[in-house]
């Protein structure tokens, strides 16, 4: 049975009364009973260890299909299918995600089988952590391979629910995929059990009662329907669980100044008061390879490490600019790479985005244009493109906004400095996934943090038509990021845009955006420079909003495993 798919390489720790998987090969059932709490801790840490490889793909599959990032060019790496929506059935990264997910499900299921509830508070905490990990993973699997909950969850397929192998391995047949509704129900049941069992005040590097509540808040938000057709029952439950986390008193939003250094804090650092749960990475286990090929290495080159080939999108940058100047604290995670001369001086420039057309006159995309800024005798600005001078018209000098008429069309751009280009794209590095403990691209991927709870409240209240409470919670996040940036009102005409934009700004580069658009029945529009087919919008009804199950897992599966269309 060694061929029982990569999908379940860690299945059933105790199926032969012996733990035959490194580093647990010395843990027999008898040894576990000798010192149950210590033994279970070792086994539970094995589950946490699996999250490290899992979280790398989790980030890419959640963030890359969104509109926060752009890549400098096409890539042969399997992650490019997430960006391009050109899905393939042999995506190696998705195989890692699927395999690690079911390893965690298997290992946590075996722990659940061997731990008897009620033996002690400490053992109950461990049992709760196992339930949390299993429930969280089912949710992530369900939203990656199953269609958005608002789209017929009773009939659309989620993932197989296999909580450990049956006793008869010689005649092994595993079930096909459960429905989206049943997959979410499995996650909810596990997380509610976790909530009931956990009471220890552990750091954000471990599952806690509040981590389970935070995940339930998100799951119910995903189930709350669209703004146009909300499910108020689930919106109410999302509110309930968000408030449980907030009222626990265990977490506080970082100050504006501290938040601008959020990426530098480890999840269990004393300065960290906002993170609820993260997949902790430590420098001693983070190799030179990880600094290049990990999450942050694609977003920037820092301290001489990283490829720096994927940048903040023009759409995301424009959202930041809406606050005016550099007033939004979330600029702290964007690091523009400016060109300097031999003495370290920068050159003033004007930068704008223009439409690109093919020979037949059909628009095919967008591109950046930047040129050094020059002054007319009257003090106004102009730039030279080729041999032609183009005058700039002031829109808002205080915010460095000017317009230009180029090739018969008026474009708005930014007075700034000449930036370094990668191919033809200005290099707006992203640092939110780097610099933990000031170590290049060391990063502990965030699963839940307090700011999300306020944003969940804002959206859920809006879906219930309670715009006063929606406004209150939206402004809690907005006021921290933008001094004097609070909205004075929220209503049916502006709530969707304001809440969605704030969520995009705040949770960018944390693997939310690739799901948030589709769960609310919206269309992903990426009308900005990059090789990502910018003229192709992706509606929530598209087949490509969910991933293919790796064909290798289907081939190895002992039973039917239905592929996505």
Coordinates of C-alpha atoms in Angstrom, one line a residue:
X1 CA 0.0 0.0 0.0
X2 CA 3.0 2.3 -0.2
X3 CA 1.5 3.5 -3.5
X4 CA -1.4 5.0 -1.6
X5 CA -0.9 8.4 -3.2
X6 CA 1.3 11.2 -2.3
X7 CA -1.9 12.8 -1.1
X8 CA -1.9 10.7 2.1
X9 CA 1.8 10.0 2.7
X10 CA 1.3 10.6 6.4
X11 CA -2.0 8.8 6.8
X12 CA -2.8 6.9 9.9
X13 CA 0.2 7.3 12.2
X14 CA -1.1 4.4 14.3
X15 CA -2.5 2.0 11.8
X16 CA 0.2 -0.5 12.6
X17 CA 0.6 0.6 16.3
X18 CA 3.8 2.3 15.4
X19 CA 4.6 5.8 14.2
X20 CA 6.8 5.1 11.2
X21 CA 7.2 8.6 9.8
X22 CA 10.2 10.6 10.7
X23 CA 10.7 12.3 13.1
X24 CA 8.2 10.3 15.0
X25 CA 9.4 6.8 14.4
X26 CA 10.1 6.1 18.1
X27 CA 6.6 6.9 19.2
X28 CA 4.6 3.7 19.8
X29 CA 1.2 3.8 21.5
X30 CA 2.8 2.5 24.7
X31 CA 5.3 5.3 24.7
X32 CA 2.6 7.8 24.1
X33 CA 0.7 6.5 27.2
X34 CA 3.8 6.8 29.3
X35 CA 3.9 10.5 28.9
X36 CA 0.9 11.5 26.9
X37 CA 1.1 15.3 27.1
X38 CA 4.7 15.4 26.0
X39 CA 4.3 12.8 23.3
X40 CA 1.2 14.5 21.9
X41 CA 3.1 17.8 21.9
X42 CA 5.8 16.3 19.7
X43 CA 3.2 14.8 17.3
X44 CA 1.2 18.1 17.3
X45 CA 4.4 20.0 16.4
X46 CA 4.6 17.7 13.4
X47 CA 1.3 19.0 12.2
X48 CA 2.5 22.6 12.7
X49 CA 5.7 21.7 10.7
X50 CA 3.6 20.6 7.7
X51 CA 2.1 24.1 7.7
X52 CA 5.4 25.7 6.6
X53 CA 5.4 24.1 3.1
X54 CA 1.6 24.4 2.9
X55 CA 1.6 28.1 3.7
X56 CA 3.9 29.0 0.8
X57 CA 1.5 27.7 -1.8
X58 CA -1.5 28.9 0.2
X59 CA -0.2 32.4 -0.2
X60 CA 0.4 32.1 -3.9
X61 CA -2.9 30.5 -4.8
X62 CA -4.7 33.1 -2.7
X63 CA -2.8 36.2 -3.7
X64 CA -1.6 35.7 -7.3
X65 CA -5.0 35.5 -9.0
X66 CA -5.9 38.9 -7.4
X67 CA -5.2 42.4 -8.5
X68 CA -2.7 43.5 -5.9
X69 CA 0.4 42.3 -7.8
X70 CA 1.9 42.3 -11.2
X71 CA 4.8 40.2 -12.5
X72 CA 7.5 41.5 -14.9
X73 CA 6.9 38.8 -17.5
X74 CA 5.6 35.3 -18.1
X75 CA 7.2 32.5 -16.2
X76 CA 7.6 28.7 -16.5
X77 CA 7.1 28.3 -12.8
X78 CA 3.8 26.6 -12.0
X79 CA 2.7 29.7 -10.0
X80 CA 2.2 31.6 -13.2
X81 CA -1.0 29.6 -13.9
X82 CA -2.5 31.3 -10.8
X83 CA -1.7 34.7 -12.3
X84 CA -2.7 33.9 -15.9
X85 CA -5.7 31.8 -15.1
X86 CA -4.4 29.3 -17.6
X87 CA -4.9 26.3 -15.3
X88 CA -3.2 23.0 -15.8
X89 CA -3.8 19.6 -14.2
X90 CA -0.1 19.0 -13.6
X91 CA 0.7 22.0 -11.4
X92 CA 3.4 20.9 -9.1
X93 CA 2.7 23.6 -6.5
X94 CA -0.9 22.5 -6.2
X95 CA 0.3 19.0 -5.6
X96 CA 2.4 20.3 -2.7
X97 CA -0.7 22.2 -1.4
X98 CA -3.0 19.2 -1.7
X99 CA -0.5 16.7 -0.2
X100 CA 0.5 18.9 2.7
X101 CA -3.2 19.7 3.4
X102 CA -4.1 16.0 3.6
X103 CA -1.0 15.2 5.7
X104 CA -2.2 17.7 8.2
X105 CA -5.8 16.3 8.1
X106 CA -4.4 12.8 8.5
X107 CA -2.1 13.6 11.4
X108 CA -4.6 15.8 13.2
X109 CA -7.2 13.1 12.7
X110 CA -4.9 10.4 14.3
X111 CA -4.3 12.7 17.2
X112 CA -8.0 13.2 17.7
X113 CA -8.4 9.4 17.7
X114 CA -5.8 8.8 20.4
X115 CA -6.6 11.8 22.7
X116 CA -9.4 11.3 25.2
X117 CA -11.3 14.5 25.9
X118 CA -11.5 15.6 29.5
X119 CA -8.3 14.0 30.8
X120 CA -6.8 17.4 31.7
X121 CA -6.9 21.1 30.6
X122 CA -3.5 20.7 28.9
X123 CA -4.6 17.6 26.9
X124 CA -7.9 19.3 26.0
X125 CA -5.9 22.2 24.6
X126 CA -3.8 19.9 22.5
X127 CA -6.9 18.1 21.2
X128 CA -8.5 21.5 20.4
X129 CA -5.4 22.5 18.4
X130 CA -5.7 19.3 16.4
X131 CA -9.3 20.1 15.6
X132 CA -8.4 23.7 14.7
X133 CA -5.7 22.6 12.2
X134 CA -8.0 20.1 10.6
X135 CA -10.9 22.5 10.3
X136 CA -8.8 25.3 9.0
X137 CA -7.3 23.0 6.3
X138 CA -10.7 21.8 5.2
X139 CA -11.8 25.4 4.8
X140 CA -8.8 26.3 2.7
X141 CA -9.2 23.2 0.6
X142 CA -12.9 24.0 0.1
X143 CA -12.4 27.5 -1.1
X144 CA -9.5 26.6 -3.4
X145 CA -11.0 23.6 -5.2
X146 CA -14.7 24.3 -4.6
X147 CA -16.8 27.1 -6.1
X148 CA -17.8 30.1 -4.0
X149 CA -20.4 29.3 -1.4
X150 CA -22.9 31.7 -3.0
X151 CA -23.1 29.4 -6.0
X152 CA -25.2 26.3 -5.2
X153 CA -23.1 24.8 -2.3
X154 CA -25.6 21.9 -2.1
X155 CA -24.5 20.6 -5.5
X156 CA -21.1 22.0 -6.3
X157 CA -18.2 19.8 -5.2
X158 CA -15.8 20.6 -2.4
X159 CA -13.1 18.0 -1.4
X160 CA -13.1 14.5 0.0
X161 CA -13.7 14.3 3.7
X162 CA -11.3 11.6 4.9
X163 CA -10.5 11.9 8.5
X164 CA -7.9 9.1 8.6
X165 CA -7.9 5.8 6.9
X166 CA -10.4 3.0 7.6
X167 CA -9.2 -0.1 9.4
X168 CA -9.3 -2.3 6.3
X169 CA -6.4 -1.1 4.2
X170 CA -6.5 -4.2 1.9
X171 CA -9.8 -3.2 0.4
X172 CA -9.3 0.5 0.6
X173 CA -11.9 2.7 -1.2
X174 CA -12.1 6.3 -0.3
X175 CA -15.1 8.6 -1.0
X176 CA -15.4 11.1 -3.8
X177 CA -15.5 14.8 -3.2
X178 CA -18.2 16.0 -0.8
X179 CA -20.3 19.1 -1.6
X180 CA -19.1 22.6 -0.9
X181 CA -21.8 22.7 1.8
X182 CA -20.5 19.6 3.5
X183 CA -16.9 20.6 3.3
X184 CA -17.7 23.9 5.0
X185 CA -19.8 22.0 7.6
X186 CA -16.8 19.8 8.4
X187 CA -14.6 22.8 8.9
X188 CA -17.2 24.5 11.1
X189 CA -17.8 21.5 13.2
X190 CA -14.1 21.0 13.8
X191 CA -13.5 24.7 14.6
X192 CA -16.4 24.8 17.0
X193 CA -15.0 21.8 18.8
X194 CA -11.6 23.5 18.9
X195 CA -13.2 26.6 20.3
X196 CA -14.8 24.6 23.1
X197 CA -11.7 22.7 24.0
X198 CA -8.9 25.4 23.9
X199 CA -8.4 27.7 26.8
X200 CA -4.7 28.3 27.1
X201 CA -3.3 31.8 26.4
X202 CA -0.7 30.6 23.9
X203 CA 1.1 32.9 21.4
X204 CA 0.0 33.5 17.9
X205 CA 2.4 30.8 16.7
X206 CA -0.1 28.3 18.0
X207 CA -3.8 27.6 17.7
X208 CA -6.0 29.1 20.4
X209 CA -9.7 29.6 21.2
X210 CA -9.6 33.0 19.5
X211 CA -7.9 31.6 16.4
X212 CA -10.8 29.2 16.0
X213 CA -13.3 32.0 16.5
X214 CA -11.4 34.2 14.0
X215 CA -11.6 31.4 11.4
X216 CA -15.3 30.8 12.1
X217 CA -15.8 34.6 11.6
X218 CA -14.2 34.3 8.1
X219 CA -16.0 31.1 7.1
X220 CA -19.4 32.5 8.0
X221 CA -18.5 35.7 6.0
X222 CA -17.7 33.5 3.0
X223 CA -21.1 31.8 3.5
X224 CA -23.0 35.2 3.9
X225 CA -23.8 35.5 0.2
X226 CA -23.2 38.5 -2.0
X227 CA -24.1 42.1 -1.2
X228 CA -26.9 41.8 -3.7
X229 CA -28.3 38.6 -2.2
X230 CA -27.0 38.3 1.4
X231 CA -27.6 35.5 3.8
X232 CA -28.3 37.4 6.9
X233 CA -28.2 34.4 9.2
X234 CA -24.6 33.7 8.3
X235 CA -23.7 37.4 8.4
X236 CA -25.0 37.4 12.0
X237 CA -22.8 34.5 12.9
X238 CA -19.8 36.2 11.3
X239 CA -20.5 39.2 13.5
X240 CA -20.9 37.0 16.6
X241 CA -17.5 35.3 16.1
X242 CA -15.7 38.5 15.2
X243 CA -17.0 40.1 18.5
X244 CA -15.9 37.0 20.5
X245 CA -12.3 37.6 19.3
X246 CA -12.4 41.4 20.0
X247 CA -14.1 41.1 23.4
X248 CA -11.6 38.5 24.5
X249 CA -9.3 41.4 25.2
X250 CA -6.3 39.3 24.1
X251 CA -5.5 41.5 21.0
X252 CA -5.1 45.1 20.2
X253 CA -4.6 46.9 17.0
X254 CA -1.0 48.1 16.7
X255 CA -0.5 51.8 16.7
X256 CA 0.0 53.4 13.3
X257 CA 3.8 53.6 13.8
X258 CA 4.0 50.0 15.0
X259 CA 1.7 48.8 12.2
X260 CA 4.1 50.3 9.7
X261 CA 6.7 47.8 11.0
X262 CA 4.2 44.9 11.2
X263 CA 6.2 42.8 8.8
X264 CA 9.3 42.9 11.1
X265 CA 7.6 41.3 14.1
X266 CA 7.6 37.6 14.6
X267 CA 4.1 36.3 15.6
X268 CA 5.2 35.6 19.1
X269 CA 7.3 38.8 19.6
X270 CA 6.4 40.9 22.6
X271 CA 5.6 43.9 20.4
X272 CA 3.1 41.9 18.4
X273 CA -0.4 42.5 19.7
X274 CA -2.5 42.1 16.6
X275 CA -1.7 38.7 15.1
X276 CA -4.1 35.9 16.1
X277 CA -2.5 33.0 14.3
X278 CA 0.5 32.8 11.9
X279 CA 2.7 30.0 10.5
X280 CA 5.8 30.8 12.4
X281 CA 9.1 30.7 10.5
X282 CA 12.5 31.0 12.3
X283 CA 15.8 32.0 10.9
X284 CA 17.6 28.8 11.8
X285 CA 15.2 26.8 9.5
X286 CA 15.0 29.4 6.8
X287 CA 17.6 28.6 4.2
X288 CA 19.3 30.7 1.6
X289 CA 17.0 29.0 -0.9
X290 CA 14.0 30.2 1.0
X291 CA 15.2 33.8 0.8
X292 CA 15.1 33.6 -3.0
X293 CA 12.3 31.1 -3.7
X294 CA 10.0 31.8 -0.8
X295 CA 7.2 34.2 -0.8
X296 CA 9.1 37.4 -0.2
X297 CA 11.9 36.6 -2.6
X298 CA 9.6 37.2 -5.6
X299 CA 8.4 40.6 -4.2
X300 CA 11.8 42.2 -3.6
X301 CA 15.5 42.0 -3.4
X302 CA 16.5 42.9 0.1
X303 CA 20.0 42.6 1.7
X304 CA 21.1 41.2 -1.6
X305 CA 18.6 38.3 -1.6
X306 CA 15.5 37.7 -3.6
X307 CA 14.5 37.9 -7.3
X308 CA 12.4 41.0 -7.0
X309 CA 10.4 40.2 -10.1
X310 CA 6.8 40.8 -8.8
X311 CA 5.6 44.2 -7.8
X312 CA 2.6 46.1 -6.4
X313 CA 0.1 46.6 -9.2
X314 CA -0.9 50.0 -10.5
X315 CA -4.4 49.3 -9.2
X316 CA -3.2 48.8 -5.7
X317 CA -0.9 51.8 -5.9
X318 CA -3.8 54.0 -7.0
X319 CA -5.9 52.8 -4.0
X320 CA -3.0 53.9 -1.8
X321 CA -2.9 57.3 -3.5
X322 CA -6.6 57.9 -2.9
X323 CA -5.6 58.9 0.7
X324 CA -3.4 61.7 -0.7
X325 CA 0.3 61.9 -0.8
X326 CA 1.9 59.2 1.3
X327 CA -0.7 59.5 4.1
X328 CA -1.8 55.8 4.1
X329 CA 0.3 53.8 6.5
X330 CA 0.2 50.9 4.2
X331 CA 2.7 52.7 1.9
X332 CA 5.2 51.3 4.5
X333 CA 5.0 48.0 2.8
X334 CA 5.8 49.4 -0.7
X335 CA 9.4 50.2 -1.5
X336 CA 9.8 52.0 -4.8
X337 CA 13.3 51.5 -6.4
X338 CA 14.6 54.9 -7.5
X339 CA 17.4 55.5 -9.9
X340 CA 20.2 57.6 -8.5
X341 CA 23.3 59.2 -10.0
X342 CA 26.9 58.8 -8.9
X343 CA 26.3 61.2 -6.0
X344 CA 23.1 59.5 -4.9
X345 CA 20.7 62.1 -6.2
X346 CA 17.4 61.3 -7.7
X347 CA 16.0 62.8 -10.9
X348 CA 12.5 64.3 -11.0
X349 CA 10.2 62.6 -13.4
X350 CA 6.6 62.3 -14.6
X351 CA 5.1 58.8 -14.8
X352 CA 1.8 57.7 -16.3
X353 CA 0.1 54.7 -17.7
X354 CA -1.1 54.7 -21.3
X355 CA -3.2 52.4 -23.5
X356 CA -1.5 49.9 -25.8
X357 CA -3.0 48.9 -29.2
X358 CA -2.2 46.3 -31.8
X359 CA -1.7 47.1 -35.5
X360 CA -5.5 46.7 -36.0
X361 CA -6.3 49.3 -33.5
X362 CA -7.6 47.0 -30.8
X363 CA -6.4 47.7 -27.3
X364 CA -4.3 44.8 -26.0
X365 CA -3.1 46.2 -22.7
X366 CA -1.3 49.0 -20.8
X367 CA 2.2 50.2 -20.2
X368 CA 4.1 52.6 -18.1
X369 CA 5.8 55.8 -19.4
X370 CA 8.3 57.8 -17.4
X371 CA 10.5 60.6 -18.5
X372 CA 12.6 63.2 -16.7
X373 CA 10.7 66.3 -15.7
X374 CA 11.6 69.6 -17.4
X375 CA 10.4 73.2 -16.8
X376 CA 9.1 75.7 -19.2
X377 CA 10.1 79.4 -18.8
X378 CA 6.9 80.1 -16.9
X379 CA 7.7 77.3 -14.4
X380 CA 5.2 74.8 -15.7
X381 CA 6.3 71.2 -16.4
X382 CA 6.9 69.2 -19.6
X383 CA 8.5 65.9 -20.6
X384 CA 10.0 64.8 -23.8
X385 CA 9.0 61.5 -25.5
X386 CA 11.1 60.8 -28.5
X387 CA 11.5 64.2 -30.1
X388 CA 8.2 65.6 -29.0
X389 CA 7.6 67.8 -25.9
X390 CA 4.4 67.3 -23.9
X391 CA 3.2 69.9 -21.5
X392 CA 1.7 68.8 -18.2
X393 CA -1.5 70.3 -16.8
X394 CA -1.8 70.6 -13.0
X395 CA -4.6 68.6 -11.4
X396 CA -3.5 68.7 -7.8
X397 CA 0.0 70.0 -7.2
X398 CA -0.1 69.1 -3.5
X399 CA -0.6 65.5 -4.4
X400 CA 1.7 65.6 -7.4
X401 CA -1.1 64.8 -9.8
X402 CA -0.8 66.1 -13.4
X403 CA -2.3 65.2 -16.7
X404 CA -0.8 64.8 -20.2
X405 CA -2.3 64.5 -23.6
X406 CA -0.5 61.7 -25.3
X407 CA -1.5 60.1 -28.7
X408 CA -4.8 61.9 -28.6
X409 CA -5.9 60.9 -25.1
X410 CA -5.6 62.6 -21.8
X411 CA -3.9 60.6 -19.0
X412 CA -3.4 61.4 -15.3
X413 CA 0.0 60.7 -13.9
X414 CA 2.3 61.3 -11.0
X415 CA 5.2 63.7 -10.4
X416 CA 7.9 61.7 -8.7
X417 CA 11.4 60.5 -9.5
X418 CA 12.9 58.3 -12.1
X419 CA 12.5 54.6 -11.1
X420 CA 14.5 51.6 -11.9
X421 CA 12.8 49.4 -14.5
X422 CA 12.7 45.6 -14.8
X423 CA 12.0 45.2 -18.5
X424 CA 9.6 48.1 -18.9
X425 CA 8.0 48.0 -15.4
X426 CA 8.8 50.3 -12.5
X427 CA 10.0 48.3 -9.5
X428 CA 7.6 48.8 -6.7
X429 CA 8.9 46.3 -4.2
X430 CA 6.6 44.7 -1.7
X431 CA 8.0 44.2 1.8
X432 CA 5.0 42.9 3.7
X433 CA 6.3 39.4 3.4
X434 CA 9.9 40.1 4.3
X435 CA 12.2 41.5 7.0
X436 CA 10.9 39.6 10.0
X437 CA 13.5 40.3 12.7
X438 CA 15.3 42.4 10.0
X439 CA 16.2 39.2 8.2
X440 CA 15.9 39.6 4.4
X441 CA 12.8 37.5 3.4
X442 CA 12.1 35.8 6.7
X443 CA 8.3 35.8 7.0
X444 CA 5.6 34.0 9.0
X445 CA 2.5 33.9 6.8
X446 CA -0.5 35.4 8.5
X447 CA -3.6 33.3 8.9
X448 CA -5.7 35.7 11.1
X449 CA -5.2 39.1 12.7
X450 CA -7.4 41.5 14.6
X451 CA -7.8 44.0 11.7
X452 CA -9.6 41.4 9.7
X453 CA -12.2 41.0 12.5
X454 CA -13.2 44.6 12.2
X455 CA -13.4 44.4 8.4
X456 CA -15.5 41.2 8.7
X457 CA -17.8 43.2 11.0
X458 CA -18.1 46.0 8.5
X459 CA -19.0 43.7 5.6
X460 CA -21.4 41.5 7.6
X461 CA -23.2 44.6 9.1
X462 CA -23.5 46.1 5.6
X463 CA -25.0 42.9 4.3
X464 CA -27.6 43.2 7.1
X465 CA -28.3 46.8 6.2
X466 CA -26.8 48.1 9.4
X467 CA -24.6 50.8 7.9
X468 CA -24.0 52.6 11.2
X469 CA -22.3 49.6 12.8
X470 CA -20.6 48.9 9.4
X471 CA -19.2 52.5 9.4
X472 CA -17.9 52.3 13.0
X473 CA -15.9 49.1 12.3
X474 CA -14.7 50.2 8.9
X475 CA -13.4 53.4 10.4
X476 CA -11.5 51.6 13.2
X477 CA -9.2 50.1 10.5
X478 CA -9.2 53.2 8.3
X479 CA -8.3 55.6 11.1
X480 CA -5.3 53.6 12.1
X481 CA -4.0 53.7 8.5
X482 CA -5.0 57.2 7.4
X483 CA -4.8 60.1 9.8
X484 CA -8.1 62.1 9.4
X485 CA -9.2 59.5 6.8
X486 CA -12.5 58.4 8.4
X487 CA -15.6 58.2 6.3
X488 CA -18.4 60.4 7.6
X489 CA -21.2 58.2 6.3
X490 CA -21.9 54.8 4.8
X491 CA -25.0 53.8 2.9
X492 CA -26.3 51.4 0.2
X493 CA -24.8 53.5 -2.6
X494 CA -21.2 53.5 -1.4
X495 CA -20.8 50.7 1.2
X496 CA -19.7 48.0 -1.2
X497 CA -16.9 50.0 -2.8
X498 CA -15.6 51.5 0.5
X499 CA -15.6 48.2 2.4
X500 CA -14.1 46.2 -0.4
X501 CA -11.4 48.8 -1.1
X502 CA -10.5 49.0 2.6
X503 CA -10.3 45.2 2.8
X504 CA -8.1 45.2 -0.3
X505 CA -5.8 47.8 1.1
X506 CA -5.5 46.3 4.6
X507 CA -5.2 42.6 3.8
X508 CA -3.1 42.9 0.6
X509 CA -0.4 40.3 0.3
X510 CA -2.0 38.1 2.9
X511 CA -3.8 35.7 0.5
X512 CA -7.3 37.1 0.7
X513 CA -7.9 39.0 -2.5
X514 CA -8.0 36.0 -4.9
X515 CA -11.1 34.7 -2.9
X516 CA -12.7 37.9 -1.7
X517 CA -13.8 39.1 -5.2
X518 CA -15.4 35.8 -6.2
X519 CA -17.2 35.0 -2.9
X520 CA -19.1 38.2 -3.3
X521 CA -20.0 37.4 -6.9
X522 CA -17.8 40.1 -8.4
X523 CA -15.6 40.2 -11.4
X524 CA -11.8 40.4 -11.2
X525 CA -10.6 43.3 -13.3
X526 CA -6.8 43.8 -13.8
X527 CA -6.7 46.7 -16.2
X528 CA -3.1 47.7 -15.5
X529 CA 0.4 47.0 -17.0
X530 CA 1.7 43.4 -16.9
X531 CA 1.7 40.2 -18.9
X532 CA -1.4 38.9 -17.2
X533 CA -3.9 39.4 -20.1
X534 CA -5.1 42.7 -18.7
X535 CA -8.1 43.0 -21.1
X536 CA -9.5 39.7 -19.9
X537 CA -11.9 40.1 -17.0
X538 CA -12.8 37.1 -14.9
X539 CA -16.3 36.9 -13.6
X540 CA -17.2 34.9 -10.4
X541 CA -19.0 32.4 -12.7
X542 CA -15.9 31.5 -14.6
X543 CA -14.6 27.9 -14.4
X544 CA -11.2 29.3 -13.7
X545 CA -12.0 30.8 -10.3
X546 CA -11.2 27.4 -8.8
X547 CA -8.2 25.2 -9.2
X548 CA -7.8 21.8 -10.8
X549 CA -7.1 18.9 -8.5
X550 CA -3.7 17.6 -9.5
X551 CA -4.0 14.8 -11.9
X552 CA -1.4 12.8 -10.1
X553 CA -3.7 12.7 -7.1
X554 CA -6.6 11.6 -9.1
X555 CA -4.6 8.8 -10.7
X556 CA -3.4 7.5 -7.3
X557 CA -6.7 7.9 -5.5
X558 CA -8.3 4.6 -4.3
X559 CA -11.7 5.5 -5.5
X560 CA -13.4 8.1 -7.7
X561 CA -12.0 11.6 -7.4
X562 CA -14.0 13.9 -9.7
X563 CA -12.0 16.7 -11.4
X564 CA -13.2 20.3 -11.8
X565 CA -14.5 21.1 -15.2

